[in-house]
CSV table of C-alpha atoms in Angstrom, one decimal:
chain,number,residue,atom,x,y,z
A,1,MET,CA,8.4,-21.4,-0.5
A,2,ILE,CA,8.5,-18.6,2.0
A,3,LEU,CA,11.2,-16.8,0.0
A,4,TRP,CA,8.9,-16.7,-3.1
A,5,GLU,CA,6.0,-15.4,-1.0
A,6,ALA,CA,8.3,-12.6,0.4
A,7,LEU,CA,9.6,-11.7,-3.0
A,8,GLY,CA,6.2,-11.8,-4.6
A,9,SER,CA,4.7,-9.6,-1.8
A,10,VAL,CA,7.5,-7.0,-2.2
A,11,LEU,CA,6.9,-6.9,-6.0
A,12,ILE,CA,3.2,-6.5,-5.3
A,13,GLY,CA,3.9,-3.7,-2.9
A,14,LEU,CA,6.1,-1.9,-5.4
A,15,ALA,CA,3.6,-2.3,-8.2
A,16,VAL,CA,0.7,-1.1,-6.1
A,17,SER,CA,2.5,2.0,-4.8
A,18,TRP,CA,3.9,2.9,-8.2
A,19,THR,CA,0.5,2.5,-9.8
A,20,ALA,CA,-1.2,4.5,-7.1
A,21,LEU,CA,1.3,7.3,-7.6
A,22,ARG,CA,0.9,7.3,-11.4
A,23,ARG,CA,-2.8,6.6,-11.9
A,24,LEU,CA,-4.8,8.2,-9.0
A,25,PRO,CA,-6.6,11.3,-10.3
A,26,ALA,CA,-6.2,14.5,-8.3
A,27,ARG,CA,-9.8,14.5,-7.2
A,28,TYR,CA,-9.0,11.7,-4.8
A,29,GLY,CA,-6.2,13.6,-3.2
A,30,GLN,CA,-2.4,13.4,-3.4
A,31,PHE,CA,0.2,11.5,-1.5
A,32,ARG,CA,2.0,13.4,1.2
A,33,SER,CA,5.4,12.2,0.1
A,34,ARG,CA,6.4,10.2,-3.0
A,35,PRO,CA,9.3,8.4,-1.4
A,36,LEU,CA,7.2,7.6,1.6
A,37,ALA,CA,4.5,6.0,-0.6
A,38,LEU,CA,7.1,4.0,-2.6
A,39,ALA,CA,8.7,2.7,0.7
A,40,THR,CA,5.3,2.0,2.4
A,41,GLY,CA,4.2,-0.3,-0.4
A,42,PRO,CA,6.8,-3.0,-0.1
A,43,VAL,CA,7.0,-2.8,3.7
A,44,ALA,CA,3.2,-3.1,4.0
A,45,ALA,CA,3.2,-6.0,1.6
A,46,LEU,CA,5.9,-7.8,3.4
A,47,PHE,CA,4.1,-7.3,6.7
A,48,GLY,CA,0.9,-8.5,5.1
A,49,ALA,CA,2.6,-11.6,3.7
A,50,LEU,CA,4.0,-12.4,7.2
A,51,LEU,CA,0.5,-12.0,8.7
A,52,GLY,CA,-1.1,-14.1,6.0
A,53,HIS,CA,1.5,-16.8,6.2
A,54,THR,CA,1.1,-16.9,10.0
A,55,VAL,CA,-2.7,-17.1,9.9
A,56,LEU,CA,-3.2,-19.4,6.8
A,57,GLY,CA,-0.1,-21.6,7.3
A,58,PRO,CA,2.2,-23.0,4.6
A,59,GLY,CA,0.9,-24.0,1.3
A,60,HIS,CA,-1.5,-21.1,0.8
A,61,THR,CA,0.6,-18.9,-1.4
A,62,LEU,CA,-2.2,-17.2,-3.2
A,63,GLY,CA,-4.1,-16.5,0.0
A,64,THR,CA,-0.9,-15.1,1.5
A,65,LEU,CA,-0.4,-12.8,-1.5
A,66,GLY,CA,-4.0,-11.7,-1.3
A,67,VAL,CA,-3.6,-10.7,2.3
A,68,SER,CA,-0.4,-8.9,1.3
A,69,LEU,CA,-2.3,-7.0,-1.4
A,70,GLY,CA,-5.0,-6.0,1.0
A,71,VAL,CA,-2.7,-4.7,3.7
A,72,THR,CA,-0.7,-2.7,1.0
A,73,VAL,CA,-3.8,-1.0,-0.3
A,74,ALA,CA,-5.1,-0.3,3.2
A,75,LEU,CA,-1.9,1.3,4.4
A,76,LEU,CA,-1.3,3.3,1.2
A,77,SER,CA,-4.8,4.7,1.5
A,78,LEU,CA,-3.8,6.2,4.9
A,79,LEU,CA,-1.2,8.3,3.1
A,80,LEU,CA,-3.6,10.1,0.9
A,81,ARG,CA,-4.2,13.7,1.6
A,82,PRO,CA,-7.8,14.7,0.7
A,83,ALA,CA,-8.3,17.0,-2.2
A,84,GLY,CA,-10.0,20.4,-1.8
A,85,ARG,CA,-9.7,23.2,0.7
A,86,PRO,CA,-8.3,22.4,4.2
A,87,ARG,CA,-10.8,22.5,7.0
A,88,ARG,CA,-10.6,25.3,9.5
A,89,SER,CA,-10.1,24.3,13.1
A,90,ALA,CA,-12.7,25.2,15.8
A,91,THR,CA,-10.2,27.4,17.6
A,92,ALA,CA,-9.4,29.7,14.6
């Protein structure tokens, strides 16, 4: 069962990162690096699945995959660069 959770979470991570790269409009910002975003998705999902499996225990596959999805979305959101003009620093 753990193998299916791991495989499912990696597929979720790939799907979320690919969809985010393709579908996010420019007004929300852009990703710093396309390969970094594609690599972060599966790794974050696998970490989320490990965390979910540890907390929820065996037999909660849907809950584990839900935690995996949440961690993936949270970590991918950290890679977004805001749209618009860059801020000036206080020292400039």
